[in-house]
């Protein structure tokens, strides 16, 4: 039922005459109906089948009226009592139970979708080594501009007042890139990141961060709008490092998050963030406190202590230095050590530095890794280089991690992780399933057998030696030889084979850079566009096609294809509702 006191009721129009069997009602429909009911736009009625009441009446009649002498008054009194109790007590109880079950199912489904979208968003590949200009659009107060260097440091900030020519053709009235870049040295800028226009990245919550206490602490003298532009640039350069500064529920990748239990939502999303940060790993000598506190095993207090220790001591020289940080005991060290990395620099290069500290290999497995490197005849100083990877691949051959594990007297899991680590570059990102617990110390044996020096880890000669040692053997066969699991052996081999600068997120969907349509007037039914999946729900996917609001591919137009956040797609416009600013889309193709 429509409430006349509510002006913005069009979003609930779908449910004005909605009727559905409870077995088929969708989770998003349940939450939308609940919100409409809460806003007094909708009234909800659960209709029970008549046979339920009749069946229950017959049961009660058989139980209590089948005994004793029959009396019309007695039968009438029983019937009236049953009808009253069914109307006042039984039916409301059944309705409450049904709606409670529907709500619980819908809430769990909504949280799962939010968590899945959040994971995809956090793992968007970074754009390292680029100088980026970000523009936070504005009109009366101008466009806030920020330029950051390859390390994320702010080079310059400014405000641009862009004037639009009053011409009928809106496209011709737009300022050119030359006009925008005129105050800056455009030769030094690699990418221009304009909020929701050119580089299609998550930017909806930039203003939330810019007004936060953490932003004020980092940029005490800057206007929040300028901080917003800086945050946009950093999100393009390294999305994960910037997005962890914001509460995940504010990132705008879920639906009906305000209609689900906040405690359950917050707990689930925090777990996802921790999983992603641990999955990618952090350089402990440059990671922010916001990043460190999300690492598995650490808290905000221990993260603050880590920052304090590295400031006072000049940085961490090896993973063992973590034990010197206040609040990090044996158990906490065991939890987090595999997820932190220490890059080789002139400051920490020396006897204390171990090339394995730059990999996901846990310190408990260093002995096995060193042995494997020696056997593969690779130098760990070369870890990540082509020759190192080639040597690891040659040494491993086609053997499985299980076969290697037996040879090195360790578990297949440990051996697989060592092999994978030896195939990766020095700064390879950790996957969330690479959790290191109670490893057997067999890594050195594998390195010795591969005849590699772990100081060369990541270098070409190290990788070549490992590849030569591995040969065509599978991880399973190697795991058996090293007495470890195929998974562990495979991971060690993979780590030894990857180049030094490999980034796991490079395999994932990259940011989409595009320009073109700017208003609903630029599209019509039949227009074919490219875009990026902006949000995934139970009823379809929202695609950013360069407009103020994303278009919707209804689930019936997905052609049985399952899309994920940040997927690049080609779509066809089905309908344009200018009044409500809605665009209906149909999936044409998923782009690689």
Coordinates of C-alpha atoms in Angstrom, one line a residue:
X1 CA 0.0 0.0 0.0
X2 CA 1.3 3.4 -0.9
X3 CA 1.6 6.0 1.8
X4 CA 0.7 9.5 0.6
X5 CA 3.0 11.2 3.1
X6 CA 6.1 9.7 1.4
X7 CA 7.2 11.5 -1.7
X8 CA 10.0 9.2 -2.8
X9 CA 8.0 6.0 -3.1
X10 CA 9.1 5.0 -6.6
X11 CA 11.8 2.7 -5.3
X12 CA 9.1 0.5 -3.8
X13 CA 6.8 0.5 -6.7
X14 CA 7.8 -3.0 -7.7
X15 CA 6.3 -4.3 -4.4
X16 CA 3.0 -2.5 -4.4
X17 CA 1.2 -5.6 -5.7
X18 CA 3.9 -8.1 -4.9
X19 CA 3.0 -11.6 -4.1
X20 CA 5.3 -14.6 -3.9
X21 CA 5.5 -18.1 -2.3
X22 CA 7.8 -17.9 0.6
X23 CA 9.9 -20.7 -0.9
X24 CA 10.8 -18.5 -3.9
X25 CA 11.1 -15.0 -2.4
X26 CA 14.6 -13.5 -3.0
X27 CA 16.8 -12.2 -0.1
X28 CA 16.9 -8.7 -1.6
X29 CA 13.1 -8.6 -1.9
X30 CA 12.8 -9.5 1.8
X31 CA 15.0 -6.7 2.9
X32 CA 13.5 -4.2 0.4
X33 CA 10.0 -5.1 1.7
X34 CA 11.2 -4.7 5.3
X35 CA 12.5 -1.2 4.6
X36 CA 9.4 -0.2 2.8
X37 CA 7.3 -1.4 5.7
X38 CA 9.5 0.4 8.2
X39 CA 9.1 3.6 6.1
X40 CA 5.3 3.1 6.1
X41 CA 5.3 2.8 2.3
X42 CA 4.3 -0.8 2.3
X43 CA 2.1 -3.1 4.4
X44 CA 2.9 -6.8 4.5
X45 CA 0.5 -9.6 4.9
X46 CA 1.5 -13.3 5.1
X47 CA -1.3 -15.5 3.8
X48 CA -1.5 -19.0 5.2
X49 CA -3.1 -21.8 3.3
X50 CA -6.6 -22.6 4.5
X51 CA -5.8 -26.3 4.8
X52 CA -3.4 -25.5 7.7
X53 CA -6.2 -24.1 9.9
X54 CA -8.6 -26.9 8.9
X55 CA -6.0 -29.6 9.5
X56 CA -5.1 -28.2 12.9
X57 CA -8.8 -27.9 13.8
X58 CA -9.4 -31.5 12.9
X59 CA -6.4 -32.6 15.0
X60 CA -7.6 -30.7 18.0
X61 CA -11.1 -31.9 17.6
X62 CA -10.0 -35.5 17.4
X63 CA -7.8 -35.1 20.5
X64 CA -10.3 -33.3 22.8
X65 CA -13.8 -33.9 21.4
X66 CA -13.5 -37.6 20.6
X67 CA -14.0 -38.5 24.3
X68 CA -17.1 -38.1 26.4
X69 CA -20.7 -37.5 25.4
X70 CA -21.4 -35.2 22.4
X71 CA -23.0 -31.9 23.1
X72 CA -23.8 -29.1 20.6
X73 CA -22.9 -26.4 23.1
X74 CA -19.7 -28.1 23.9
X75 CA -18.8 -28.4 20.2
X76 CA -19.7 -24.8 19.6
X77 CA -17.7 -23.6 22.5
X78 CA -14.7 -25.6 21.3
X79 CA -15.0 -24.3 17.8
X80 CA -15.2 -20.6 18.9
X81 CA -12.2 -21.2 21.3
X82 CA -10.1 -22.7 18.5
X83 CA -11.0 -19.8 16.1
X84 CA -10.1 -17.2 18.7
X85 CA -6.8 -18.9 19.7
X86 CA -5.8 -19.4 16.0
X87 CA -6.5 -15.8 15.1
X88 CA -4.9 -14.2 18.2
X89 CA -2.1 -16.6 19.0
X90 CA -1.3 -19.4 16.6
X91 CA -1.4 -17.5 13.3
X92 CA 0.6 -14.5 14.5
X93 CA 3.2 -16.9 15.9
X94 CA 3.5 -18.8 12.6
X95 CA 3.7 -15.5 10.7
X96 CA 6.5 -14.2 13.0
X97 CA 8.4 -17.5 12.6
X98 CA 8.1 -17.3 8.9
X99 CA 9.3 -13.7 8.7
X100 CA 12.1 -14.3 11.2
X101 CA 13.4 -17.2 9.1
X102 CA 13.1 -15.1 5.9
X103 CA 14.9 -12.2 7.6
X104 CA 17.7 -14.3 8.9
X105 CA 18.3 -16.0 5.5
X106 CA 18.2 -12.6 3.7
X107 CA 20.6 -11.0 6.2
X108 CA 23.1 -13.8 5.9
X109 CA 22.9 -13.6 2.1
X110 CA 23.3 -9.8 2.1
X111 CA 26.4 -10.0 4.3
X112 CA 27.9 -12.7 2.1
X113 CA 27.4 -10.6 -1.0
X114 CA 28.9 -7.6 0.8
X115 CA 31.9 -9.7 1.9
X116 CA 32.4 -11.1 -1.6
X117 CA 32.3 -7.6 -3.2
X118 CA 34.6 -6.2 -0.5
X119 CA 37.2 -8.8 -1.2
X120 CA 37.1 -8.1 -4.9
X121 CA 37.5 -4.4 -4.2
X122 CA 40.4 -4.7 -1.8
X123 CA 42.3 -6.9 -4.2
X124 CA 42.2 -4.6 -7.2
X125 CA 45.8 -4.6 -8.6
X126 CA 47.9 -1.6 -7.7
X127 CA 49.6 0.7 -10.2
X128 CA 53.1 1.0 -8.8
X129 CA 55.7 3.3 -10.3
X130 CA 53.2 5.9 -11.6
X131 CA 52.8 9.6 -10.9
X132 CA 49.1 10.2 -10.5
X133 CA 46.9 13.3 -10.6
X134 CA 43.5 13.0 -9.0
X135 CA 40.7 15.5 -9.4
X136 CA 37.8 15.7 -7.0
X137 CA 35.1 17.5 -9.0
X138 CA 33.5 20.7 -7.7
X139 CA 31.8 23.7 -9.0
X140 CA 31.4 26.8 -6.8
X141 CA 34.4 25.8 -4.7
X142 CA 36.4 24.5 -7.7
X143 CA 37.9 21.1 -8.4
X144 CA 40.5 19.9 -5.8
X145 CA 43.6 18.5 -7.5
X146 CA 46.4 16.4 -6.0
X147 CA 49.5 14.9 -7.6
X148 CA 51.3 12.1 -5.9
X149 CA 54.7 10.5 -6.7
X150 CA 55.4 6.8 -7.2
X151 CA 55.6 6.3 -3.4
X152 CA 52.3 8.0 -2.7
X153 CA 53.9 11.2 -1.3
X154 CA 52.0 14.4 -2.1
X155 CA 53.9 16.5 -4.7
X156 CA 51.4 19.3 -5.2
X157 CA 47.8 20.3 -4.5
X158 CA 45.7 23.0 -6.1
X159 CA 42.2 24.1 -6.9
X160 CA 41.0 24.4 -10.5
X161 CA 38.1 26.5 -11.5
X162 CA 37.0 25.0 -14.8
X163 CA 34.7 27.1 -17.0
X164 CA 32.2 25.5 -19.4
X165 CA 31.5 27.2 -22.6
X166 CA 27.8 27.9 -23.1
X167 CA 27.3 25.9 -26.2
X168 CA 24.3 23.7 -27.2
X169 CA 26.6 20.7 -27.8
X170 CA 27.6 19.6 -24.3
X171 CA 30.5 17.5 -25.6
X172 CA 32.1 20.5 -27.2
X173 CA 31.7 22.6 -24.0
X174 CA 33.9 20.2 -21.9
X175 CA 37.4 21.4 -21.1
X176 CA 40.2 19.5 -22.8
X177 CA 42.9 17.6 -21.0
X178 CA 45.3 20.3 -22.1
X179 CA 43.2 22.9 -20.2
X180 CA 43.1 20.8 -17.1
X181 CA 46.8 20.0 -17.1
X182 CA 48.0 23.6 -18.0
X183 CA 48.9 24.5 -14.4
X184 CA 51.1 21.4 -14.1
X185 CA 54.0 19.7 -15.7
X186 CA 52.0 17.1 -17.7
X187 CA 55.1 15.3 -18.8
X188 CA 55.6 14.1 -15.3
X189 CA 52.1 12.7 -14.8
X190 CA 51.3 9.2 -15.9
X191 CA 47.6 8.9 -15.0
X192 CA 44.8 11.3 -14.4
X193 CA 42.3 9.9 -11.9
X194 CA 39.0 11.8 -12.0
X195 CA 36.4 10.7 -9.5
X196 CA 33.9 8.4 -11.4
X197 CA 34.8 9.7 -14.8
X198 CA 38.1 8.7 -16.4
X199 CA 39.6 6.0 -14.3
X200 CA 36.8 3.9 -13.0
X201 CA 37.8 3.1 -9.5
X202 CA 36.0 3.0 -6.1
X203 CA 35.8 6.5 -4.9
X204 CA 32.4 7.0 -3.2
X205 CA 33.8 7.0 0.3
X206 CA 36.8 9.3 -0.2
X207 CA 34.9 12.1 1.5
X208 CA 34.3 9.9 4.6
X209 CA 38.1 9.3 5.0
X210 CA 39.0 13.0 4.4
X211 CA 36.9 14.0 7.4
X212 CA 38.1 11.2 9.7
X213 CA 40.4 11.6 12.6
X214 CA 43.0 9.5 10.9
X215 CA 43.0 11.9 7.9
X216 CA 43.3 14.9 10.2
X217 CA 46.3 13.2 11.9
X218 CA 48.0 12.5 8.5
X219 CA 47.2 15.9 6.9
X220 CA 46.5 18.3 9.8
X221 CA 46.9 21.5 7.7
X222 CA 45.0 20.4 4.5
X223 CA 41.4 21.1 3.5
X224 CA 39.3 17.9 3.7
X225 CA 38.4 18.3 0.0
X226 CA 42.1 18.3 -0.9
X227 CA 42.6 15.2 1.3
X228 CA 39.8 13.6 -0.7
X229 CA 41.7 14.1 -3.9
X230 CA 44.9 12.7 -2.4
X231 CA 42.9 9.6 -1.3
X232 CA 41.5 9.2 -4.8
X233 CA 45.0 9.2 -6.3
X234 CA 46.3 6.7 -3.7
X235 CA 43.4 4.4 -4.3
X236 CA 44.4 4.1 -7.9
X237 CA 48.1 3.6 -7.0
X238 CA 47.5 1.0 -4.2
X239 CA 43.8 0.4 -3.4
X240 CA 44.3 -1.9 -0.5
X241 CA 46.7 0.4 1.5
X242 CA 44.2 3.3 1.1
X243 CA 40.9 1.5 1.6
X244 CA 42.0 -0.2 4.9
X245 CA 41.8 3.3 6.5
X246 CA 38.0 3.3 6.1
X247 CA 35.4 1.3 7.8
X248 CA 34.5 -1.4 5.3
X249 CA 30.8 -0.9 5.7
X250 CA 31.3 2.6 4.3
X251 CA 32.8 1.5 1.0
X252 CA 29.5 1.1 -0.8
X253 CA 29.9 -2.3 -2.2
X254 CA 26.8 -3.9 -0.6
X255 CA 23.1 -3.7 -0.6
X256 CA 20.8 -3.1 2.4
X257 CA 23.8 -3.0 4.8
X258 CA 21.7 -0.7 7.1
X259 CA 19.0 -3.4 7.3
X260 CA 21.2 -6.3 8.7
X261 CA 22.6 -6.7 12.2
X262 CA 25.5 -4.3 12.5
X263 CA 27.6 -6.5 14.8
X264 CA 27.4 -9.4 12.5
X265 CA 28.1 -7.3 9.4
X266 CA 31.1 -5.5 11.1
X267 CA 32.6 -8.8 12.3
X268 CA 32.4 -10.4 8.9
X269 CA 33.7 -7.5 7.0
X270 CA 36.6 -7.0 9.4
X271 CA 37.5 -10.7 8.9
X272 CA 37.5 -10.1 5.1
X273 CA 39.8 -7.1 5.4
X274 CA 42.2 -9.0 7.7
X275 CA 42.2 -11.9 5.2
X276 CA 43.0 -9.7 2.3
X277 CA 45.8 -7.8 4.0
X278 CA 47.3 -11.1 5.2
X279 CA 46.8 -12.5 1.7
X280 CA 48.7 -9.7 0.1
X281 CA 51.2 -9.3 2.9
X282 CA 52.9 -6.1 4.1
X283 CA 56.4 -4.6 4.1
X284 CA 56.8 -4.0 7.8
X285 CA 59.3 -1.2 7.2
X286 CA 56.9 1.0 5.3
X287 CA 53.3 -0.2 6.0
X288 CA 51.0 2.2 7.8
X289 CA 49.5 1.5 11.2
X290 CA 46.1 1.2 9.5
X291 CA 47.5 -1.6 7.4
X292 CA 49.4 -3.4 10.2
X293 CA 46.5 -3.5 12.6
X294 CA 44.5 -5.5 10.0
X295 CA 47.2 -8.1 9.7
X296 CA 46.3 -11.6 11.2
X297 CA 47.5 -11.7 14.8
X298 CA 48.0 -8.0 15.3
X299 CA 45.9 -5.4 17.0
X300 CA 45.9 -1.6 16.8
X301 CA 48.1 -1.5 20.0
X302 CA 50.7 -3.9 18.6
X303 CA 50.6 -2.1 15.2
X304 CA 51.4 1.2 17.0
X305 CA 54.2 -0.5 18.9
X306 CA 55.6 -1.8 15.6
X307 CA 55.6 1.7 14.1
X308 CA 57.2 3.0 17.3
X309 CA 60.0 0.4 17.2
X310 CA 60.9 0.9 13.6
X311 CA 61.0 4.7 14.1
X312 CA 63.3 4.4 17.1
X313 CA 65.5 1.6 15.8
X314 CA 65.7 2.7 12.2
X315 CA 63.6 -0.2 10.8
X316 CA 63.4 -4.0 11.0
X317 CA 66.4 -5.8 9.7
X318 CA 64.9 -9.3 9.9
X319 CA 61.7 -11.0 11.0
X320 CA 63.2 -12.0 14.3
X321 CA 63.2 -8.3 15.2
X322 CA 59.5 -8.6 15.6
X323 CA 60.1 -10.5 18.9
X324 CA 61.6 -7.3 20.3
X325 CA 58.3 -5.4 19.9
X326 CA 56.2 -4.9 23.0
X327 CA 53.1 -7.1 22.9
X328 CA 54.4 -9.6 20.4
X329 CA 55.0 -12.9 22.1
X330 CA 55.7 -16.4 20.7
X331 CA 52.1 -17.1 19.7
X332 CA 51.5 -13.7 18.1
X333 CA 54.9 -14.0 16.3
X334 CA 53.9 -17.4 14.9
X335 CA 50.6 -15.9 13.6
X336 CA 51.9 -12.8 11.9
X337 CA 55.5 -13.7 10.9
X338 CA 54.5 -15.3 7.6
X339 CA 52.5 -12.3 6.5
X340 CA 55.2 -9.6 7.0
X341 CA 58.0 -9.0 4.5
X342 CA 61.3 -7.2 4.8
X343 CA 62.8 -6.0 1.6
X344 CA 66.6 -5.9 1.1
X345 CA 68.0 -2.4 1.4
X346 CA 71.4 -0.9 2.0
X347 CA 70.4 -0.2 5.6
X348 CA 69.4 -3.8 6.5
X349 CA 71.8 -5.7 4.2
X350 CA 74.2 -7.7 6.3
X351 CA 74.5 -10.8 8.4
X352 CA 71.0 -10.4 10.0
X353 CA 69.1 -10.1 6.7
X354 CA 67.7 -13.2 5.3
X355 CA 66.3 -13.2 1.7
X356 CA 63.5 -15.5 2.8
X357 CA 62.2 -12.6 4.9
X358 CA 60.9 -11.1 1.7
X359 CA 58.8 -14.2 0.9
X360 CA 55.7 -15.8 2.4
X361 CA 57.8 -18.7 3.8
X362 CA 57.4 -18.8 7.6
X363 CA 60.6 -18.7 9.7
X364 CA 59.8 -22.2 11.0
X365 CA 60.3 -23.5 7.5
X366 CA 63.6 -21.7 6.7
X367 CA 65.7 -24.8 7.3
X368 CA 63.8 -26.7 4.6
X369 CA 63.9 -23.8 2.2
X370 CA 67.7 -23.4 2.6
X371 CA 68.2 -27.0 1.9
X372 CA 65.9 -26.9 -1.2
X373 CA 67.8 -23.9 -2.5
X374 CA 71.1 -25.6 -2.1
X375 CA 69.9 -28.8 -3.8
X376 CA 68.5 -26.7 -6.7
X377 CA 71.9 -24.9 -6.9
X378 CA 70.4 -21.5 -6.6
X379 CA 71.5 -18.5 -4.6
X380 CA 68.8 -16.9 -2.6
X381 CA 70.2 -13.5 -3.4
X382 CA 68.9 -14.2 -6.9
X383 CA 65.4 -15.1 -5.7
X384 CA 62.8 -13.8 -8.1
X385 CA 65.1 -13.5 -11.1
X386 CA 64.8 -15.4 -14.3
X387 CA 67.8 -17.6 -13.7
X388 CA 66.6 -18.4 -10.2
X389 CA 63.2 -19.4 -11.4
X390 CA 64.6 -21.5 -14.3
X391 CA 66.9 -23.3 -11.9
X392 CA 64.0 -24.1 -9.5
X393 CA 61.8 -25.3 -12.3
X394 CA 64.6 -27.5 -13.7
X395 CA 65.3 -28.9 -10.2
X396 CA 61.6 -29.6 -9.5
X397 CA 60.8 -31.1 -12.8
X398 CA 57.4 -32.8 -12.8
X399 CA 57.6 -34.0 -9.2
X400 CA 54.7 -33.3 -6.8
X401 CA 55.1 -31.4 -3.5
X402 CA 54.1 -34.7 -1.8
X403 CA 57.2 -36.5 -3.2
X404 CA 59.4 -33.6 -2.3
X405 CA 58.0 -33.5 1.2
X406 CA 59.0 -37.1 1.9
X407 CA 62.6 -36.4 0.7
X408 CA 62.9 -33.4 3.0
X409 CA 61.1 -35.1 5.9
X410 CA 58.4 -32.5 6.2
X411 CA 54.7 -32.1 5.4
X412 CA 53.4 -31.8 1.9
X413 CA 51.8 -28.5 2.8
X414 CA 55.2 -27.1 4.0
X415 CA 57.0 -28.4 0.9
X416 CA 54.4 -27.0 -1.4
X417 CA 54.7 -23.6 0.2
X418 CA 58.5 -23.6 -0.1
X419 CA 58.3 -24.6 -3.8
X420 CA 55.7 -21.9 -4.5
X421 CA 57.8 -19.3 -2.7
X422 CA 60.9 -20.1 -4.7
X423 CA 58.9 -19.6 -7.9
X424 CA 57.7 -16.1 -6.9
X425 CA 59.4 -12.7 -7.0
X426 CA 60.9 -11.4 -3.8
X427 CA 57.8 -9.2 -3.1
X428 CA 55.1 -11.7 -4.2
X429 CA 51.8 -11.2 -2.5
X430 CA 50.5 -13.8 -0.1
X431 CA 47.3 -15.6 -0.8
X432 CA 44.8 -15.8 2.0
X433 CA 45.0 -19.6 2.2
X434 CA 48.8 -19.4 2.7
X435 CA 48.5 -19.7 6.5
X436 CA 51.7 -21.0 8.1
X437 CA 51.3 -23.1 11.2
X438 CA 53.7 -25.5 12.9
X439 CA 56.0 -26.0 9.9
X440 CA 58.7 -28.7 10.0
X441 CA 62.1 -27.1 9.5
X442 CA 63.0 -28.6 6.1
X443 CA 63.4 -25.6 3.8
X444 CA 67.2 -25.5 4.0
X445 CA 67.4 -29.1 2.8
X446 CA 65.5 -28.3 -0.4
X447 CA 67.7 -25.3 -1.0
X448 CA 70.9 -27.3 -0.4
X449 CA 69.7 -30.1 -2.8
X450 CA 68.9 -27.5 -5.4
X451 CA 72.4 -26.1 -4.8
X452 CA 71.1 -22.5 -4.4
X453 CA 72.1 -19.8 -1.9
X454 CA 69.1 -18.3 -0.2
X455 CA 70.9 -15.0 -0.3
X456 CA 70.3 -15.0 -4.1
X457 CA 66.5 -15.5 -3.6
X458 CA 64.6 -13.7 -6.4
X459 CA 67.7 -13.3 -8.6
X460 CA 67.9 -14.7 -12.1
X461 CA 70.6 -17.2 -11.3
X462 CA 68.7 -18.4 -8.2
X463 CA 65.5 -19.0 -10.3
X464 CA 67.5 -20.7 -13.0
X465 CA 69.2 -23.1 -10.6
X466 CA 65.9 -23.9 -8.9
X467 CA 64.2 -24.6 -12.3
X468 CA 67.2 -26.8 -13.3
X469 CA 67.0 -28.7 -10.0
X470 CA 63.2 -29.2 -10.2
X471 CA 63.1 -30.1 -13.9
X472 CA 59.8 -31.6 -15.0
X473 CA 58.9 -33.2 -11.6
X474 CA 55.6 -32.3 -10.1
X475 CA 55.2 -30.8 -6.6
X476 CA 53.7 -34.1 -5.5
X477 CA 56.8 -36.0 -6.3
X478 CA 59.0 -33.4 -4.7
X479 CA 56.8 -33.4 -1.6
X480 CA 57.3 -37.1 -1.2
X481 CA 61.1 -36.7 -1.5
X482 CA 61.1 -33.9 1.1
X483 CA 58.5 -35.5 3.3
X484 CA 56.0 -32.7 3.1
X485 CA 52.7 -32.0 1.4
X486 CA 52.2 -31.3 -2.3
X487 CA 50.7 -27.9 -1.4
X488 CA 53.7 -26.8 0.6
X489 CA 56.1 -28.2 -1.9
X490 CA 54.2 -26.5 -4.8
X491 CA 54.2 -23.1 -3.0
X492 CA 58.0 -23.3 -2.3
X493 CA 58.7 -24.1 -6.0
X494 CA 56.4 -21.4 -7.2
X495 CA 58.0 -18.8 -4.9
X496 CA 61.4 -19.7 -6.2
X497 CA 60.3 -19.4 -9.8
X498 CA 58.7 -15.9 -9.8
X499 CA 60.4 -12.7 -10.7
X500 CA 61.4 -10.3 -8.0
X501 CA 58.7 -7.7 -8.7
X502 CA 55.8 -10.1 -9.2
X503 CA 52.5 -8.9 -7.6
X504 CA 49.7 -11.4 -7.1
X505 CA 47.1 -8.8 -7.7
X506 CA 48.5 -8.3 -11.3
X507 CA 46.6 -11.4 -12.2
X508 CA 43.3 -9.8 -11.1
X509 CA 41.1 -7.3 -12.8
X510 CA 42.9 -3.9 -13.3
X511 CA 41.3 -0.5 -13.1
X512 CA 39.3 0.6 -16.2
X513 CA 40.5 3.8 -17.9
X514 CA 37.8 5.2 -20.2
X515 CA 36.1 8.3 -21.4
X516 CA 33.0 8.9 -23.4
X517 CA 29.4 9.3 -22.4
X518 CA 28.6 11.9 -19.7
X519 CA 24.8 12.1 -19.4
X520 CA 21.7 10.1 -20.1
X521 CA 21.2 12.2 -23.3
X522 CA 24.3 10.5 -24.7
X523 CA 22.7 7.0 -24.8
X524 CA 19.6 5.3 -26.1
X525 CA 18.1 1.9 -26.4
X526 CA 20.5 -0.3 -28.4
X527 CA 23.6 1.7 -27.5
X528 CA 26.6 -0.7 -26.9
X529 CA 29.0 0.4 -24.1
X530 CA 31.9 -0.9 -22.0
X531 CA 32.0 -0.6 -18.3
X532 CA 33.0 -2.2 -15.0
X533 CA 31.0 -4.1 -12.6
X534 CA 30.4 -1.7 -9.7
X535 CA 28.3 -3.8 -7.4
X536 CA 26.9 -7.4 -7.3
X537 CA 23.5 -8.2 -5.8
X538 CA 21.1 -11.1 -5.8
X539 CA 18.9 -9.5 -8.4
X540 CA 21.7 -8.5 -10.9
X541 CA 24.8 -6.4 -11.3
X542 CA 25.4 -2.7 -11.4
X543 CA 27.8 -1.5 -14.1
X544 CA 29.7 1.8 -14.1
X545 CA 29.3 3.1 -17.7
X546 CA 30.5 6.6 -17.0
X547 CA 27.3 8.2 -15.8
X548 CA 26.3 9.6 -12.4
X549 CA 24.5 6.4 -11.5
X550 CA 25.4 2.9 -12.5
X551 CA 23.2 0.9 -14.9
X552 CA 21.6 -2.4 -13.9
X553 CA 22.0 -5.7 -15.6
X554 CA 19.0 -7.7 -14.3
X555 CA 19.7 -11.3 -13.4
X556 CA 17.5 -12.3 -16.3
X557 CA 19.8 -10.5 -18.7
X558 CA 23.1 -12.0 -17.5
X559 CA 22.8 -15.1 -19.8
X560 CA 23.8 -17.5 -16.9
X561 CA 27.1 -15.7 -16.6
X562 CA 28.4 -15.1 -13.1
X563 CA 30.0 -11.6 -12.8
X564 CA 32.3 -10.4 -10.1
X565 CA 33.2 -6.9 -8.8
X566 CA 35.6 -5.1 -11.2
X567 CA 34.8 -7.4 -14.1
X568 CA 35.0 -5.5 -17.4
X569 CA 32.0 -6.0 -19.6
X570 CA 30.4 -5.0 -22.9
X571 CA 26.7 -4.2 -22.4
X572 CA 23.8 -3.1 -24.5
X573 CA 21.3 -0.4 -23.3
X574 CA 17.7 -1.8 -23.1
X575 CA 15.9 1.2 -21.7
X576 CA 16.6 4.6 -20.3
X577 CA 14.4 6.1 -17.6
X578 CA 15.5 9.8 -17.4
X579 CA 12.9 10.7 -14.8
X580 CA 14.3 8.2 -12.3
X581 CA 17.8 8.2 -13.8
X582 CA 17.8 4.5 -14.4
X583 CA 19.5 2.5 -17.1
X584 CA 18.6 -1.0 -17.9
X585 CA 21.4 -3.1 -19.5
X586 CA 21.9 -6.5 -21.1
X587 CA 25.2 -8.3 -20.9
X588 CA 26.9 -8.7 -24.3
X589 CA 30.4 -9.9 -23.5
X590 CA 32.8 -10.3 -20.5
X591 CA 36.1 -8.6 -21.5
X592 CA 39.4 -10.2 -20.6

